[in-house]
Amino acid sequence: FRFRFRNRISLPRDQAFEDKRANLDHWHLDYIRLDRGRFAADTIIRDVAFSTGIPSVLIDLTSLPWSHFEDAREQVFDQKVQVRYRNNDSISRNVTRSLVLEEPLYGESYEPGVPTAQDLPAFSDTLVEFDYFYPLNTSRGDSAIIRITASLRTDDIDPKVNDTVFYDQKFKDYYSYDDGSPEAGYGLRGQGTKNSSVALKYYAYKADQLGGVDISFNQLKDSLNELYYFKLIVWSDNGGEPGQVLFEDEKDLTPDYPDTFPGFVRYYFSEPVDVDGGFFVGWRQYNQYMLNVGIDLNNRPSPHVLFYNYQGFWEESSAPGVILLRPFLYDETVGSRTPDFV
């Protein structure tokens, strides 16, 4: 017995759009049930399951440098964890919800509250909110991970593979808005976009130095974007949009692909860049073709933080997500190097 799902992607046939032949047509197949005794009216899924993952516990951000967390805690730390689950059954179900927090780097665990139970009507979903508190020790190490695990206790008839979700809240050396997975591609293309720029806003909660950026590029058919040149730039914050150029790297760069998907390539600045407070980081491109930086469609910071400039002035991007571009802190033990993988 064999069963196959096949997907045809919609790459543009027009040769003028070769720079758009990349990240397209994603499908997610769920609840595929093959069993004996099935019939046409057998459509009820007797299951209570999580329908969303656990989001970041940072407001807008998905990560920030561990060395900045103590200064940023009051502004960015959301002390609640929200997750949604659904009763797919035709009868009401009683569900017990619980939350466990761990620090895998140090082998610690913590339960912020006792489990709670709730009756959930048929074919309905609900949002459960856990009060979140973790006694973070910010004085140890140069990084941290908080593993957040939410669980449902349901009847024995339920499949158990979707009764638990977890999220690793990472604190390393970089800032990010994205979830690490690109659903589409972003870039400027067409007439007038030669020498145009893209800038993404971040905020340094303490004075520090940037060492470069991590970027996730989508691979094009025939790897064409590896031929497109750009330079990395850091701007000051001028009333919420890019201002004065703080740094323009002397190196001409091209897109590179990580060893794994999804993944990032680490681009080092030729020298460290001082930042304090708001700043923008991005690129100026030489060609009028789309670099095809990955874009995360699941997150969009508010207010929006992505800007572009191709007519001599900055405009807010209407992209329905945020690009996978992460500034990281300078490490004097590493210095400035050629691009490598992260």
mmCIF file of C-alpha atoms in Angstrom:
data_model
loop_
_atom_site.group_PDB
_atom_site.id
_atom_site.type_symbol
_atom_site.label_atom_id
_atom_site.label_comp_id
_atom_site.label_asym_id
_atom_site.label_seq_id
_atom_site.Cartn_x
_atom_site.Cartn_y
_atom_site.Cartn_z
ATOM 1 C CA PHE A 1 0.000 0.000 0.000
ATOM 2 C CA ARG A 2 1.380 3.381 -0.951
ATOM 3 C CA PHE A 3 0.054 6.897 -0.540
ATOM 4 C CA ARG A 4 1.684 10.075 -1.840
ATOM 5 C CA PHE A 5 1.053 13.815 -1.627
ATOM 6 C CA ARG A 6 2.615 15.788 -4.459
ATOM 7 C CA ASN A 7 3.007 19.552 -4.733
ATOM 8 C CA ARG A 8 3.787 21.613 -7.824
ATOM 9 C CA ILE A 9 5.351 25.001 -7.115
ATOM 10 C CA SER A 10 4.461 28.101 -9.113
ATOM 11 C CA LEU A 11 7.833 29.458 -10.248
ATOM 12 C CA PRO A 12 7.432 32.414 -12.661
ATOM 13 C CA ARG A 13 8.040 31.380 -16.272
ATOM 14 C CA ASP A 14 8.833 34.927 -17.366
ATOM 15 C CA GLN A 15 12.622 35.315 -17.650
ATOM 16 C CA ALA A 16 12.279 38.873 -16.334
ATOM 17 C CA PHE A 17 11.349 37.500 -12.906
ATOM 18 C CA GLU A 18 14.160 35.002 -12.358
ATOM 19 C CA ASP A 19 15.081 36.776 -9.102
ATOM 20 C CA LYS A 20 11.686 35.753 -7.647
ATOM 21 C CA ARG A 21 12.061 31.997 -8.197
ATOM 22 C CA ALA A 22 12.452 30.996 -4.570
ATOM 23 C CA ASN A 23 10.450 30.336 -1.423
ATOM 24 C CA LEU A 24 6.916 29.506 -2.656
ATOM 25 C CA ASP A 25 3.862 27.314 -2.136
ATOM 26 C CA HIS A 26 4.186 25.911 1.365
ATOM 27 C CA TRP A 27 1.691 23.280 2.479
ATOM 28 C CA HIS A 28 0.954 21.883 5.908
ATOM 29 C CA LEU A 29 -0.854 18.534 6.022
ATOM 30 C CA ASP A 30 -2.522 17.663 9.311
ATOM 31 C CA TYR A 31 -4.902 14.993 10.656
ATOM 32 C CA ILE A 32 -4.305 12.462 7.903
ATOM 33 C CA ARG A 33 -6.129 9.394 9.200
ATOM 34 C CA LEU A 34 -5.945 6.052 7.423
ATOM 35 C CA ASP A 35 -7.899 3.246 9.121
ATOM 36 C CA ARG A 36 -10.227 0.363 8.461
ATOM 37 C CA GLY A 37 -13.962 0.850 8.847
ATOM 38 C CA ARG A 38 -13.953 4.459 7.575
ATOM 39 C CA PHE A 39 -17.019 5.849 5.760
ATOM 40 C CA ALA A 40 -18.043 9.148 4.178
ATOM 41 C CA ALA A 41 -19.829 10.535 7.264
ATOM 42 C CA ASP A 42 -16.904 9.668 9.564
ATOM 43 C CA THR A 43 -15.700 13.274 9.919
ATOM 44 C CA ILE A 44 -15.494 13.771 13.706
ATOM 45 C CA ILE A 45 -11.965 14.026 15.092
ATOM 46 C CA ARG A 46 -12.171 12.921 18.718
ATOM 47 C CA ASP A 47 -9.280 14.987 19.936
ATOM 48 C CA VAL A 48 -8.439 18.005 22.075
ATOM 49 C CA ALA A 49 -5.262 19.566 20.769
ATOM 50 C CA PHE A 50 -3.117 22.663 20.824
ATOM 51 C CA SER A 51 -3.783 24.795 17.752
ATOM 52 C CA THR A 52 -0.973 27.351 18.230
ATOM 53 C CA GLY A 53 2.555 27.231 19.495
ATOM 54 C CA ILE A 54 3.932 29.121 22.470
ATOM 55 C CA PRO A 55 5.005 32.647 21.501
ATOM 56 C CA SER A 56 8.079 34.500 22.695
ATOM 57 C CA VAL A 57 7.824 35.916 26.225
ATOM 58 C CA LEU A 58 9.485 39.085 24.925
ATOM 59 C CA ILE A 59 7.258 41.884 23.634
ATOM 60 C CA ASP A 60 7.792 42.083 19.833
ATOM 61 C CA LEU A 61 11.260 40.522 20.066
ATOM 62 C CA THR A 62 12.004 36.805 19.814
ATOM 63 C CA SER A 63 15.485 37.166 21.269
ATOM 64 C CA LEU A 64 17.884 39.710 22.713
ATOM 65 C CA PRO A 65 21.459 39.472 23.971
ATOM 66 C CA TRP A 66 21.724 37.935 27.417
ATOM 67 C CA SER A 67 24.082 40.734 28.499
ATOM 68 C CA HIS A 68 21.311 43.271 27.725
ATOM 69 C CA PHE A 69 18.416 41.465 29.387
ATOM 70 C CA GLU A 70 18.772 43.005 32.853
ATOM 71 C CA ASP A 71 18.600 46.518 31.338
ATOM 72 C CA ALA A 72 15.714 45.582 29.034
ATOM 73 C CA ARG A 73 13.630 43.457 31.419
ATOM 74 C CA GLU A 74 11.053 46.101 32.387
ATOM 75 C CA GLN A 75 10.430 47.150 28.772
ATOM 76 C CA VAL A 76 10.393 43.834 26.946
ATOM 77 C CA PHE A 77 9.493 41.034 29.357
ATOM 78 C CA ASP A 78 5.884 39.823 29.026
ATOM 79 C CA GLN A 79 5.162 37.930 32.235
ATOM 80 C CA LYS A 80 2.359 35.829 30.768
ATOM 81 C CA VAL A 81 2.335 32.833 28.444
ATOM 82 C CA GLN A 82 -0.662 32.447 26.127
ATOM 83 C CA VAL A 83 -1.491 29.389 24.063
ATOM 84 C CA ARG A 84 -4.638 28.300 22.222
ATOM 85 C CA TYR A 85 -6.187 24.822 22.073
ATOM 86 C CA ARG A 86 -9.308 23.343 20.447
ATOM 87 C CA ASN A 87 -11.901 20.673 21.147
ATOM 88 C CA ASN A 88 -12.427 18.914 17.819
ATOM 89 C CA ASP A 89 -14.914 16.463 19.352
ATOM 90 C CA SER A 90 -18.724 16.605 19.095
ATOM 91 C CA ILE A 91 -19.151 16.589 22.906
ATOM 92 C CA SER A 92 -17.917 18.823 25.694
ATOM 93 C CA ARG A 93 -14.538 17.832 27.145
ATOM 94 C CA ASN A 94 -12.845 18.577 30.460
ATOM 95 C CA VAL A 95 -9.210 19.596 30.025
ATOM 96 C CA THR A 96 -6.467 20.121 32.601
ATOM 97 C CA ARG A 97 -3.745 22.634 31.670
ATOM 98 C CA SER A 98 -0.252 22.932 33.133
ATOM 99 C CA LEU A 99 3.000 24.789 32.564
ATOM 100 C CA VAL A 100 6.592 23.831 33.345
ATOM 101 C CA LEU A 101 9.699 25.995 32.936
ATOM 102 C CA GLU A 102 13.218 24.642 32.603
ATOM 103 C CA GLU A 103 16.759 25.962 32.271
ATOM 104 C CA PRO A 104 18.435 23.119 30.348
ATOM 105 C CA LEU A 105 21.892 24.725 30.511
ATOM 106 C CA TYR A 106 21.845 24.332 34.305
ATOM 107 C CA GLY A 107 19.431 21.422 34.738
ATOM 108 C CA GLU A 108 16.847 23.497 36.611
ATOM 109 C CA SER A 109 13.047 23.315 36.442
ATOM 110 C CA TYR A 110 10.233 25.398 37.869
ATOM 111 C CA GLU A 111 6.411 25.205 37.946
ATOM 112 C CA PRO A 112 4.909 28.696 38.228
ATOM 113 C CA GLY A 113 1.445 27.538 39.364
ATOM 114 C CA VAL A 114 -0.845 24.587 40.010
ATOM 115 C CA PRO A 115 -2.639 22.949 37.023
ATOM 116 C CA THR A 116 -6.148 24.229 36.246
ATOM 117 C CA ALA A 117 -9.114 22.514 34.559
ATOM 118 C CA GLN A 118 -11.909 23.772 32.299
ATOM 119 C CA ASP A 119 -14.868 22.296 30.371
ATOM 120 C CA LEU A 120 -14.565 23.105 26.692
ATOM 121 C CA PRO A 121 -17.713 22.870 24.502
ATOM 122 C CA ALA A 122 -17.754 20.838 21.291
ATOM 123 C CA PHE A 123 -16.063 22.294 18.205
ATOM 124 C CA SER A 124 -14.730 25.321 20.078
ATOM 125 C CA ASP A 125 -11.350 26.691 21.025
ATOM 126 C CA THR A 126 -10.040 28.773 23.891
ATOM 127 C CA LEU A 127 -6.999 30.749 24.920
ATOM 128 C CA VAL A 128 -5.356 29.753 28.185
ATOM 129 C CA GLU A 129 -3.151 32.320 29.914
ATOM 130 C CA PHE A 130 -0.478 31.187 32.332
ATOM 131 C CA ASP A 131 1.047 33.648 34.765
ATOM 132 C CA TYR A 132 4.712 33.528 33.988
ATOM 133 C CA PHE A 133 7.495 34.019 36.462
ATOM 134 C CA TYR A 134 10.974 32.572 36.456
ATOM 135 C CA PRO A 135 13.722 33.443 38.948
ATOM 136 C CA LEU A 136 16.278 34.323 36.271
ATOM 137 C CA ASN A 137 19.862 34.566 37.409
ATOM 138 C CA THR A 138 21.283 37.140 35.010
ATOM 139 C CA SER A 139 24.726 37.166 36.610
ATOM 140 C CA ARG A 140 25.869 33.779 35.306
ATOM 141 C CA GLY A 141 27.065 32.798 31.869
ATOM 142 C CA ASP A 142 26.969 34.603 28.536
ATOM 143 C CA SER A 143 23.702 33.001 27.362
ATOM 144 C CA ALA A 144 20.527 31.417 28.665
ATOM 145 C CA ILE A 145 17.629 29.237 27.532
ATOM 146 C CA ILE A 146 14.200 29.090 29.153
ATOM 147 C CA ARG A 147 12.297 26.035 27.923
ATOM 148 C CA ILE A 148 8.552 26.628 28.307
ATOM 149 C CA THR A 149 6.393 23.488 28.156
ATOM 150 C CA ALA A 150 2.572 23.672 28.147
ATOM 151 C CA SER A 151 0.591 20.438 28.465
ATOM 152 C CA LEU A 152 -3.020 19.248 28.277
ATOM 153 C CA ARG A 153 -4.328 16.265 30.220
ATOM 154 C CA THR A 154 -7.153 14.747 28.180
ATOM 155 C CA ASP A 155 -8.991 11.422 27.786
ATOM 156 C CA ASP A 156 -7.239 8.242 26.730
ATOM 157 C CA ILE A 157 -9.026 8.279 23.354
ATOM 158 C CA ASP A 158 -7.113 11.391 22.289
ATOM 159 C CA PRO A 159 -3.926 11.190 20.227
ATOM 160 C CA LYS A 160 -1.156 12.363 22.551
ATOM 161 C CA VAL A 161 1.317 13.802 20.054
ATOM 162 C CA ASN A 162 -0.430 17.204 20.077
ATOM 163 C CA ASP A 163 -1.131 17.533 23.825
ATOM 164 C CA THR A 164 2.208 19.190 24.571
ATOM 165 C CA VAL A 165 3.941 22.199 23.035
ATOM 166 C CA PHE A 166 7.241 23.725 24.018
ATOM 167 C CA TYR A 167 9.250 26.817 23.168
ATOM 168 C CA ASP A 168 12.902 27.600 23.805
ATOM 169 C CA GLN A 169 13.296 31.260 24.727
ATOM 170 C CA LYS A 170 16.912 31.922 23.764
ATOM 171 C CA PHE A 171 19.171 34.660 25.044
ATOM 172 C CA LYS A 172 22.493 34.684 23.194
ATOM 173 C CA ASP A 173 24.385 37.506 21.462
ATOM 174 C CA TYR A 174 21.791 38.819 18.986
ATOM 175 C CA TYR A 175 18.517 40.727 18.662
ATOM 176 C CA SER A 176 15.668 39.289 16.576
ATOM 177 C CA TYR A 177 11.996 39.766 15.722
ATOM 178 C CA ASP A 178 11.593 36.616 13.630
ATOM 179 C CA ASP A 179 10.883 32.992 14.555
ATOM 180 C CA GLY A 180 13.773 31.660 12.483
ATOM 181 C CA SER A 181 11.664 30.229 9.659
ATOM 182 C CA PRO A 182 11.001 32.104 6.364
ATOM 183 C CA GLU A 183 7.635 31.629 4.687
ATOM 184 C CA ALA A 184 8.426 33.963 1.783
ATOM 185 C CA GLY A 185 11.093 36.275 0.388
ATOM 186 C CA TYR A 186 11.656 40.031 0.597
ATOM 187 C CA GLY A 187 13.598 42.541 -1.448
ATOM 188 C CA LEU A 188 13.461 45.567 -3.734
ATOM 189 C CA ARG A 189 13.318 45.003 -7.468
ATOM 190 C CA GLY A 190 12.473 46.745 -10.729
ATOM 191 C CA GLN A 191 13.197 50.100 -12.288
ATOM 192 C CA GLY A 192 14.652 52.627 -9.858
ATOM 193 C CA THR A 193 15.737 50.139 -7.212
ATOM 194 C CA LYS A 194 19.400 50.096 -8.219
ATOM 195 C CA ASN A 195 21.388 51.496 -5.239
ATOM 196 C CA SER A 196 18.253 51.349 -3.062
ATOM 197 C CA SER A 197 18.336 50.541 0.663
ATOM 198 C CA VAL A 198 16.423 48.503 3.253
ATOM 199 C CA ALA A 199 16.651 49.172 6.998
ATOM 200 C CA LEU A 200 15.300 47.313 10.038
ATOM 201 C CA LYS A 201 14.955 49.086 13.396
ATOM 202 C CA TYR A 202 16.313 47.737 16.684
ATOM 203 C CA TYR A 203 16.968 49.199 20.123
ATOM 204 C CA ALA A 204 20.103 48.702 22.225
ATOM 205 C CA TYR A 205 19.089 48.839 25.895
ATOM 206 C CA LYS A 206 22.675 49.578 26.904
ATOM 207 C CA ALA A 207 25.656 51.061 25.096
ATOM 208 C CA ASP A 208 27.466 48.347 23.179
ATOM 209 C CA GLN A 209 29.100 47.445 19.873
ATOM 210 C CA LEU A 210 27.679 45.497 16.945
ATOM 211 C CA GLY A 211 29.852 42.873 15.301
ATOM 212 C CA GLY A 212 27.664 42.231 12.259
ATOM 213 C CA VAL A 213 24.372 40.648 11.229
ATOM 214 C CA ASP A 214 22.942 37.162 10.774
ATOM 215 C CA ILE A 215 20.879 36.907 7.565
ATOM 216 C CA SER A 216 18.764 34.109 6.140
ATOM 217 C CA PHE A 217 18.652 34.243 2.325
ATOM 218 C CA ASN A 218 16.231 32.138 0.316
ATOM 219 C CA GLN A 219 17.932 30.023 -2.301
ATOM 220 C CA LEU A 220 16.862 30.904 -5.828
ATOM 221 C CA LYS A 221 16.560 28.531 -8.736
ATOM 222 C CA ASP A 222 20.055 28.348 -10.241
ATOM 223 C CA SER A 223 21.310 30.315 -7.161
ATOM 224 C CA LEU A 224 21.046 33.594 -9.081
ATOM 225 C CA ASN A 225 21.037 35.861 -6.026
ATOM 226 C CA GLU A 226 24.599 34.740 -5.246
ATOM 227 C CA LEU A 227 25.534 37.147 -8.068
ATOM 228 C CA TYR A 228 23.799 40.194 -6.530
ATOM 229 C CA TYR A 229 26.082 42.560 -4.572
ATOM 230 C CA PHE A 230 25.209 44.614 -1.502
ATOM 231 C CA LYS A 231 26.808 46.505 1.381
ATOM 232 C CA LEU A 232 25.817 46.420 5.044
ATOM 233 C CA ILE A 233 24.916 49.740 6.696
ATOM 234 C CA VAL A 234 23.994 50.949 10.197
ATOM 235 C CA TRP A 235 21.913 54.132 10.600
ATOM 236 C CA SER A 236 20.950 56.236 13.597
ATOM 237 C CA ASP A 237 17.300 56.603 14.621
ATOM 238 C CA ASN A 238 15.821 59.881 13.403
ATOM 239 C CA GLY A 239 12.348 60.129 14.919
ATOM 240 C CA GLY A 240 11.430 56.536 14.135
ATOM 241 C CA GLU A 241 13.020 56.250 10.695
ATOM 242 C CA PRO A 242 16.615 55.837 9.499
ATOM 243 C CA GLY A 243 18.794 58.922 9.973
ATOM 244 C CA GLN A 244 22.529 59.507 9.714
ATOM 245 C CA VAL A 245 24.760 56.703 8.434
ATOM 246 C CA LEU A 246 26.769 55.468 11.422
ATOM 247 C CA PHE A 247 28.661 52.836 9.463
ATOM 248 C CA GLU A 248 28.873 51.662 5.865
ATOM 249 C CA ASP A 249 30.958 48.563 5.435
ATOM 250 C CA GLU A 250 33.733 48.720 2.881
ATOM 251 C CA LYS A 251 33.203 45.090 1.860
ATOM 252 C CA ASP A 252 31.094 44.141 -1.144
ATOM 253 C CA LEU A 253 28.994 41.112 -0.173
ATOM 254 C CA THR A 254 26.743 38.612 -1.920
ATOM 255 C CA PRO A 255 24.012 36.333 -0.540
ATOM 256 C CA ASP A 256 25.169 33.009 0.833
ATOM 257 C CA TYR A 257 23.152 29.976 1.864
ATOM 258 C CA PRO A 258 23.304 28.165 5.225
ATOM 259 C CA ASP A 259 24.111 24.476 5.475
ATOM 260 C CA THR A 260 20.648 23.713 6.876
ATOM 261 C CA PHE A 261 17.161 25.044 6.273
ATOM 262 C CA PRO A 262 16.060 27.126 7.997
ATOM 263 C CA GLY A 263 19.330 28.742 8.981
ATOM 264 C CA PHE A 264 21.442 31.900 8.963
ATOM 265 C CA VAL A 265 24.766 33.075 7.580
ATOM 266 C CA ARG A 266 26.829 35.304 9.868
ATOM 267 C CA TYR A 267 28.230 38.434 8.186
ATOM 268 C CA TYR A 268 30.902 40.246 10.185
ATOM 269 C CA PHE A 269 31.413 44.009 9.950
ATOM 270 C CA SER A 270 34.931 45.117 9.031
ATOM 271 C CA GLU A 271 35.019 46.958 12.375
ATOM 272 C CA PRO A 272 32.794 47.142 15.470
ATOM 273 C CA VAL A 273 29.964 49.713 15.409
ATOM 274 C CA ASP A 274 28.954 51.679 18.516
ATOM 275 C CA VAL A 275 25.203 51.714 19.283
ATOM 276 C CA ASP A 276 23.115 53.048 22.156
ATOM 277 C CA GLY A 277 19.340 53.346 21.990
ATOM 278 C CA GLY A 278 17.538 53.131 18.661
ATOM 279 C CA PHE A 279 19.413 52.177 15.495
ATOM 280 C CA PHE A 280 18.720 50.689 12.063
ATOM 281 C CA VAL A 281 20.658 47.978 10.281
ATOM 282 C CA GLY A 282 20.275 46.856 6.678
ATOM 283 C CA TRP A 283 21.796 47.030 3.236
ATOM 284 C CA ARG A 284 22.309 49.020 0.062
ATOM 285 C CA GLN A 285 22.040 46.918 -3.085
ATOM 286 C CA TYR A 286 23.882 47.481 -6.363
ATOM 287 C CA ASN A 287 21.399 45.774 -8.685
ATOM 288 C CA GLN A 288 17.710 46.196 -9.388
ATOM 289 C CA TYR A 289 17.026 42.567 -8.513
ATOM 290 C CA MET A 290 15.503 41.066 -5.419
ATOM 291 C CA LEU A 291 18.088 39.813 -2.895
ATOM 292 C CA ASN A 292 15.375 37.504 -1.530
ATOM 293 C CA VAL A 293 15.985 37.758 2.194
ATOM 294 C CA GLY A 294 13.697 35.386 4.082
ATOM 295 C CA ILE A 295 10.604 36.937 5.645
ATOM 296 C CA ASP A 296 8.712 35.562 8.637
ATOM 297 C CA LEU A 297 4.962 35.942 8.069
ATOM 298 C CA ASN A 298 4.049 34.895 11.621
ATOM 299 C CA ASN A 299 5.452 38.002 13.307
ATOM 300 C CA ARG A 300 5.103 41.682 12.593
ATOM 301 C CA PRO A 301 6.292 44.107 15.291
ATOM 302 C CA SER A 302 4.057 47.048 16.135
ATOM 303 C CA PRO A 303 4.723 49.820 15.282
ATOM 304 C CA HIS A 304 6.291 48.509 12.100
ATOM 305 C CA VAL A 305 10.090 48.599 11.977
ATOM 306 C CA LEU A 306 10.970 47.866 8.336
ATOM 307 C CA PHE A 307 11.770 50.736 5.944
ATOM 308 C CA TYR A 308 13.018 51.106 2.371
ATOM 309 C CA ASN A 309 14.474 53.941 0.297
ATOM 310 C CA TYR A 310 14.724 54.000 -3.494
ATOM 311 C CA GLN A 311 13.567 57.529 -4.397
ATOM 312 C CA GLY A 312 15.697 59.508 -1.968
ATOM 313 C CA PHE A 313 13.401 59.268 1.052
ATOM 314 C CA TRP A 314 12.434 56.561 3.534
ATOM 315 C CA GLU A 315 9.071 54.816 3.446
ATOM 316 C CA GLU A 316 7.569 52.304 5.833
ATOM 317 C CA SER A 317 7.336 48.858 4.252
ATOM 318 C CA SER A 318 3.917 47.250 3.915
ATOM 319 C CA ALA A 319 5.414 43.740 4.007
ATOM 320 C CA PRO A 320 3.136 41.390 6.005
ATOM 321 C CA GLY A 321 5.935 40.209 8.297
ATOM 322 C CA VAL A 322 9.524 40.826 9.325
ATOM 323 C CA ILE A 323 12.769 39.939 7.538
ATOM 324 C CA LEU A 324 15.231 37.436 8.985
ATOM 325 C CA LEU A 325 18.033 39.876 9.771
ATOM 326 C CA ARG A 326 19.577 39.805 13.250
ATOM 327 C CA PRO A 327 22.298 42.181 14.489
ATOM 328 C CA PHE A 328 24.764 40.523 16.869
ATOM 329 C CA LEU A 329 27.163 41.988 19.412
ATOM 330 C CA TYR A 330 30.873 42.387 18.792
ATOM 331 C CA ASP A 331 33.071 39.792 20.477
ATOM 332 C CA GLU A 332 36.668 40.927 20.805
ATOM 333 C CA THR A 333 37.818 37.309 21.072
ATOM 334 C CA VAL A 334 36.429 36.709 17.568
ATOM 335 C CA GLY A 335 36.933 40.069 15.903
ATOM 336 C CA SER A 336 35.915 40.758 12.306
ATOM 337 C CA ARG A 337 35.978 37.775 9.993
ATOM 338 C CA THR A 338 34.664 36.629 6.676
ATOM 339 C CA PRO A 339 31.074 35.262 6.615
ATOM 340 C CA ASP A 340 30.449 31.912 8.238
ATOM 341 C CA PHE A 341 27.434 29.882 9.256
ATOM 342 C CA VAL A 342 25.431 30.130 12.504
#
